[in-house]
Short mmCIF file of C-alpha atoms in Angstrom, two decimals:
data_model
loop_
_atom_site.label_atom_id
_atom_site.label_comp_id
_atom_site.label_asym_id
_atom_site.label_seq_id
_atom_site.Cartn_x
_atom_site.Cartn_y
_atom_site.Cartn_z
CA MET A 1 244.91 -19.70 35.59
CA TYR A 2 248.46 -21.01 35.91
CA THR A 3 251.26 -19.30 33.99
CA SER A 4 254.49 -21.03 33.03
CA SER A 5 257.37 -18.87 31.82
CA MET A 6 260.10 -19.51 29.25
CA SER A 7 262.55 -17.11 30.90
CA SER A 8 265.37 -19.65 31.24
CA TRP A 9 265.75 -20.44 27.52
CA THR A 10 264.96 -19.14 24.06
CA LEU A 11 262.94 -20.84 21.35
CA THR A 12 262.77 -19.83 17.71
CA CYS A 13 259.03 -19.06 17.76
CA THR A 14 257.72 -16.15 15.74
CA ARG A 15 254.37 -14.70 16.82
CA SER A 16 252.46 -11.80 15.28
CA SER A 17 250.09 -11.50 18.22
CA ALA A 18 250.70 -11.46 21.94
CA ARG A 19 247.54 -13.47 22.57
CA ARG A 20 247.50 -15.99 19.77
CA SER A 21 246.12 -19.45 20.40
CA ARG A 22 247.99 -22.57 19.46
CA SER A 23 245.22 -23.65 17.08
CA GLN A 24 245.81 -20.53 15.01
CA THR A 25 249.55 -21.10 15.00
CA SER A 26 249.47 -24.74 13.97
CA THR A 27 247.25 -24.18 10.96
CA SER A 28 248.58 -20.87 9.68
CA ASN A 29 251.63 -19.92 7.65
CA THR A 30 253.30 -18.41 10.69
CA SER A 31 256.97 -19.34 11.00
CA PHE A 32 256.40 -22.33 13.26
CA THR A 33 258.73 -24.64 11.38
CA ARG A 34 260.47 -27.95 11.80
CA SER A 35 263.79 -26.08 11.74
CA ALA A 36 263.61 -26.04 15.51
CA GLU A 37 262.49 -29.31 17.08
CA GLY A 38 263.13 -27.52 20.36
CA SER A 39 260.19 -25.25 19.56
CA VAL A 40 257.75 -28.14 19.80
CA ALA A 41 259.62 -29.55 22.80
CA GLY A 42 259.52 -26.19 24.54
CA ASP A 43 255.81 -25.75 23.92
CA GLY A 44 255.16 -29.27 25.13
CA LEU A 45 257.24 -28.66 28.23
CA LEU A 46 255.27 -25.53 29.11
CA VAL A 47 251.96 -27.33 28.75
CA LEU A 48 253.20 -30.14 30.98
CA ARG A 49 254.55 -27.72 33.58
CA GLY A 50 251.20 -26.00 33.81
CA LEU A 51 249.38 -29.32 33.88
CA LYS A 52 251.62 -30.57 36.69
CA TYR A 53 250.44 -27.67 38.82
CA VAL A 54 246.82 -28.38 37.91
CA HIS A 55 247.04 -32.12 38.58
CA THR A 56 248.92 -31.77 41.87
CA ALA A 57 246.04 -29.55 42.98
CA ASN A 58 243.82 -32.61 42.31
CA VAL A 59 242.12 -30.78 39.44
CA LEU A 60 241.17 -32.26 36.08
CA HIS A 61 241.05 -29.59 33.37
CA ARG A 62 238.73 -31.70 31.16
CA ASP A 63 238.92 -29.45 28.11
CA LEU A 64 242.52 -29.23 26.97
CA LYS A 65 242.75 -28.30 23.30
CA PRO A 66 244.90 -25.95 21.20
CA SER A 67 242.55 -22.98 21.54
CA ASN A 68 242.83 -23.20 25.34
CA LEU A 69 246.61 -22.76 25.22
CA LEU A 70 247.57 -19.11 24.93
CA LEU A 71 251.10 -18.21 23.89
CA ASN A 72 252.33 -14.63 23.75
CA ALA A 73 255.23 -12.98 21.94
CA SER A 74 257.52 -13.68 24.90
CA CYS A 75 256.71 -17.40 24.72
CA ASP A 76 254.78 -17.37 27.98
CA LEU A 77 252.11 -20.04 27.88
CA LYS A 78 248.84 -19.97 29.78
CA ILE A 79 246.35 -22.77 30.17
CA CYS A 80 242.92 -21.15 30.12
CA ASP A 81 239.20 -21.96 30.30
CA PHE A 82 238.67 -23.97 33.46
CA GLY A 83 234.91 -23.91 32.98
CA LEU A 84 234.71 -27.72 32.86
CA ALA A 85 237.42 -28.34 35.46
CA ARG A 86 236.59 -30.49 38.48
CA THR A 87 238.56 -32.07 41.28
CA GLY A 88 239.40 -35.74 40.96
CA SER A 89 237.28 -36.57 44.00
CA GLU A 90 234.04 -35.06 42.65
CA ARG A 91 232.30 -38.22 41.52
CA ASN A 92 228.99 -36.41 41.05
CA PHE A 93 230.51 -34.46 38.18
CA MET A 94 231.98 -37.43 36.32
CA THR A 95 230.07 -36.87 33.10
CA GLU A 96 231.56 -38.12 29.85
CA TYR A 97 230.35 -35.02 28.00
CA VAL A 98 233.59 -33.13 28.48
CA VAL A 99 236.58 -32.33 26.30
CA THR A 100 236.19 -31.24 22.69
CA ARG A 101 235.66 -34.40 20.63
CA TRP A 102 238.97 -34.46 18.73
CA TYR A 103 240.89 -34.39 22.03
CA ARG A 104 238.58 -36.72 23.97
CA ALA A 105 240.10 -39.85 25.54
CA PRO A 106 238.68 -43.33 24.78
CA GLU A 107 237.30 -43.75 28.30
CA LEU A 108 235.11 -40.68 27.74
CA LEU A 109 233.92 -41.90 24.35
CA LEU A 110 233.03 -45.21 26.00
CA SER A 111 230.96 -43.48 28.71
CA CYS A 112 233.10 -44.67 31.62
CA GLU A 113 231.61 -43.21 34.79
CA HIS A 114 234.90 -42.76 36.59
CA TYR A 115 238.03 -41.39 35.03
CA THR A 116 241.27 -39.77 36.12
CA ALA A 117 243.79 -37.11 35.15
CA ALA A 118 244.78 -39.48 32.34
CA ILE A 119 242.08 -37.82 30.21
CA ASP A 120 244.15 -34.62 30.20
CA MET A 121 247.28 -36.53 29.21
CA TRP A 122 245.44 -37.99 26.22
CA SER A 123 244.50 -34.45 25.16
CA VAL A 124 248.13 -33.34 25.44
CA GLY A 125 249.14 -36.28 23.25
CA CYS A 126 246.62 -35.17 20.61
CA ILE A 127 247.92 -31.59 20.81
CA MET A 128 251.49 -32.80 20.50
CA ALA A 129 250.60 -34.80 17.38
CA GLU A 130 248.99 -31.67 15.96
CA LEU A 131 252.18 -29.70 16.57
CA LEU A 132 254.23 -32.36 14.82
CA GLY A 133 251.89 -32.87 11.89
CA ARG A 134 250.28 -29.43 11.59
CA LYS A 135 246.77 -30.92 11.59
CA PRO A 136 244.51 -32.77 14.06
CA LEU A 137 245.32 -36.45 14.55
CA PHE A 138 241.76 -37.65 15.28
CA PRO A 139 239.26 -35.35 13.47
CA GLY A 140 236.20 -37.51 14.12
CA LYS A 141 232.80 -36.47 12.75
CA ASP A 142 230.89 -37.78 15.77
CA TYR A 143 231.72 -39.80 18.87
CA VAL A 144 231.36 -43.16 17.09
CA ASP A 145 233.56 -42.02 14.21
CA GLN A 146 236.01 -40.64 16.78
CA LEU A 147 236.37 -44.03 18.47
CA LYS A 148 236.76 -45.81 15.13
CA LEU A 149 239.43 -43.35 14.04
CA ILE A 150 241.38 -43.84 17.27
CA ILE A 151 241.35 -47.63 16.95
CA LYS A 152 242.17 -47.47 13.24
CA THR A 153 245.19 -45.28 14.05
CA LEU A 154 246.44 -47.03 17.19
CA GLY A 155 245.46 -50.55 16.20
CA PRO A 156 242.96 -52.78 18.02
CA PRO A 157 243.35 -52.77 21.82
CA SER A 158 244.33 -56.00 23.52
CA GLU A 159 241.96 -57.89 25.81
CA ASP A 160 243.91 -56.52 28.75
CA ASP A 161 243.41 -52.99 27.43
CA LEU A 162 239.65 -53.53 27.41
CA THR A 163 239.34 -54.51 31.07
CA PHE A 164 238.87 -50.91 32.22
CA ILE A 165 235.62 -50.74 30.23
CA ASN A 166 232.62 -51.68 32.38
CA SER A 167 230.11 -52.05 29.58
CA GLN A 168 230.05 -55.49 27.99
CA LYS A 169 228.30 -53.99 24.95
CA ALA A 170 231.11 -51.48 24.48
CA ARG A 171 233.72 -54.23 24.67
CA ALA A 172 231.79 -56.33 22.16
CA TYR A 173 231.50 -53.37 19.81
CA ILE A 174 235.25 -52.78 19.85
CA ARG A 175 235.99 -56.46 19.27
CA ALA A 176 233.64 -56.44 16.27
CA LEU A 177 235.40 -53.56 14.53
CA PRO A 178 237.35 -54.46 11.36
CA PRO A 179 240.98 -55.39 12.10
CA SER A 180 243.47 -52.60 11.49
CA GLU A 181 247.21 -52.16 11.70
CA LYS A 182 248.72 -49.52 13.93
CA VAL A 183 249.89 -46.43 12.05
CA ASN A 184 253.67 -46.05 11.92
CA PHE A 185 254.10 -42.63 13.49
CA ARG A 186 257.72 -42.41 12.41
CA LYS A 187 256.55 -42.55 8.80
CA LYS A 188 253.62 -40.23 9.49
CA PHE A 189 255.94 -37.68 11.12
CA PRO A 190 259.25 -38.29 9.28
CA ASP A 191 260.88 -35.07 10.48
CA ALA A 192 260.06 -35.61 14.15
CA ASP A 193 262.55 -36.73 16.77
CA PRO A 194 261.96 -40.44 17.54
CA LEU A 195 261.93 -39.52 21.22
CA ALA A 196 259.11 -37.05 20.59
CA ILE A 197 257.09 -39.81 18.95
CA ASP A 198 257.86 -42.12 21.87
CA LEU A 199 256.46 -39.61 24.37
CA MET A 200 253.41 -38.97 22.21
CA GLU A 201 252.69 -42.70 21.99
CA LYS A 202 252.99 -43.01 25.77
CA MET A 203 250.35 -40.30 26.09
CA LEU A 204 248.09 -41.93 23.51
CA GLN A 205 247.70 -45.27 25.23
CA PHE A 206 244.17 -46.61 24.75
CA ASP A 207 244.11 -47.97 28.30
CA PRO A 208 244.22 -44.98 30.70
CA ARG A 209 245.99 -47.13 33.30
CA LYS A 210 248.95 -47.47 30.93
CA ARG A 211 249.07 -43.81 29.94
CA ILE A 212 252.07 -41.81 31.13
CA ASP A 213 251.27 -39.23 33.81
CA VAL A 214 252.48 -35.65 33.88
CA HIS A 215 255.40 -36.43 36.20
CA GLY A 216 256.67 -39.19 33.94
CA ALA A 217 256.20 -37.01 30.86
CA LEU A 218 258.30 -34.20 32.32
CA LYS A 219 261.12 -36.68 32.99
CA HIS A 220 260.98 -38.20 29.50
CA PRO A 221 264.32 -38.21 27.60
CA TRP A 222 262.89 -35.99 24.86
CA LEU A 223 262.61 -33.14 27.37
CA ALA A 224 265.88 -33.90 29.15
CA GLN A 225 267.68 -30.74 27.98
CA LEU A 226 264.80 -28.50 29.04
CA HIS A 227 263.58 -30.31 32.15
CA ASP A 228 264.32 -28.46 35.39
CA GLU A 229 262.46 -29.78 38.41
CA ALA A 230 263.16 -26.62 40.38
CA ALA A 231 261.21 -24.64 37.77
CA GLU A 232 258.29 -27.08 37.78
CA PRO A 233 256.47 -26.53 41.07
CA GLY A 234 253.43 -28.45 42.10
CA ALA A 235 250.43 -26.90 43.81
CA PRO A 236 250.95 -26.17 47.52
CA CYS A 237 247.63 -27.83 48.37
CA GLU A 238 244.66 -29.50 46.76
CA PHE A 239 242.02 -27.23 45.30
CA VAL A 240 238.51 -27.32 46.74
CA LEU A 241 235.49 -26.80 44.49
CA ASP A 242 232.82 -27.75 47.01
CA PHE A 243 231.26 -24.29 46.73
CA GLU A 244 229.43 -25.58 43.67
CA GLU A 245 227.68 -28.18 45.81
CA ALA A 246 226.23 -25.65 48.24
CA THR A 247 222.56 -24.70 48.07
CA LEU A 248 222.48 -20.91 48.31
CA THR A 249 219.56 -18.59 48.86
CA GLU A 250 219.47 -15.09 47.43
CA GLN A 251 220.40 -13.71 50.85
CA ASN A 252 223.36 -16.11 51.11
CA VAL A 253 224.67 -14.82 47.78
CA ARG A 254 224.24 -11.20 48.87
CA ASP A 255 226.11 -11.90 52.12
CA LEU A 256 228.95 -13.63 50.29
CA ILE A 257 229.31 -10.78 47.79
CA TYR A 258 229.36 -8.24 50.61
CA GLU A 259 231.95 -10.25 52.53
CA GLU A 260 234.12 -10.53 49.42
CA LEU A 261 233.92 -6.79 48.74
CA VAL A 262 234.78 -5.88 52.31
CA THR A 263 237.68 -8.34 52.45
CA HIS A 264 239.12 -7.24 49.11
CA TYR A 265 238.59 -3.47 49.17
CA HIS A 266 238.45 -2.69 52.88
CA PRO A 267 240.61 -5.30 54.65
CA GLU A 268 241.07 -2.95 57.61
CA LYS A 269 237.41 -3.52 58.51
#
């Protein structure tokens, strides 16, 4: 778990619980108001700082959603629940059945076998929209409805945007959908900073190759007053999850547990 701290600035966030999830905050009557645009910017910055550490470790979280962002009374944010996380090089684990549906990127809905950290950026874009609008942006009823809702909101993707999709059937299905006009997010979120909407739209690019990455997001003008590269460290090395690929016998597990106990509790041995 990576923790990002708000020690260098103050946001006008009121919390009644030290371990309240963002999903509870965004839908309750808690004083999370538009009186402080910096509140949303600060929350977004913390998520991106944590995600920078995760992505520079070559890890895909694969289940970013409001309930996996924990914010305490001191405005310290933690990204939690790495149960679906995998490294970007683990092709054997590239299943599309990851990420809670409302925060799932188009490439996952379209069953693309290979995907990148861009899936996490899509999720952050959905979370950001939820912070701005106080409700989920894409509350699809099933994966087909989810895809339709995304295209209805963002407008039909261009032919160039469809080239990342391997399945000809999937491309044909998207082309056959009724034409729709892109939602005007400035009208949808009239109180939001135009720069906030610009960053959100860069995260919610249908084509993952055109989606902004975490480094670009941290440098976006909307976060300019809060951005501090010295306070945004990357991981010192890439994370290795190859232990999940090992075939272990019962004796192997016993030996590993014993070794861990000795190393942790009796390092002198």
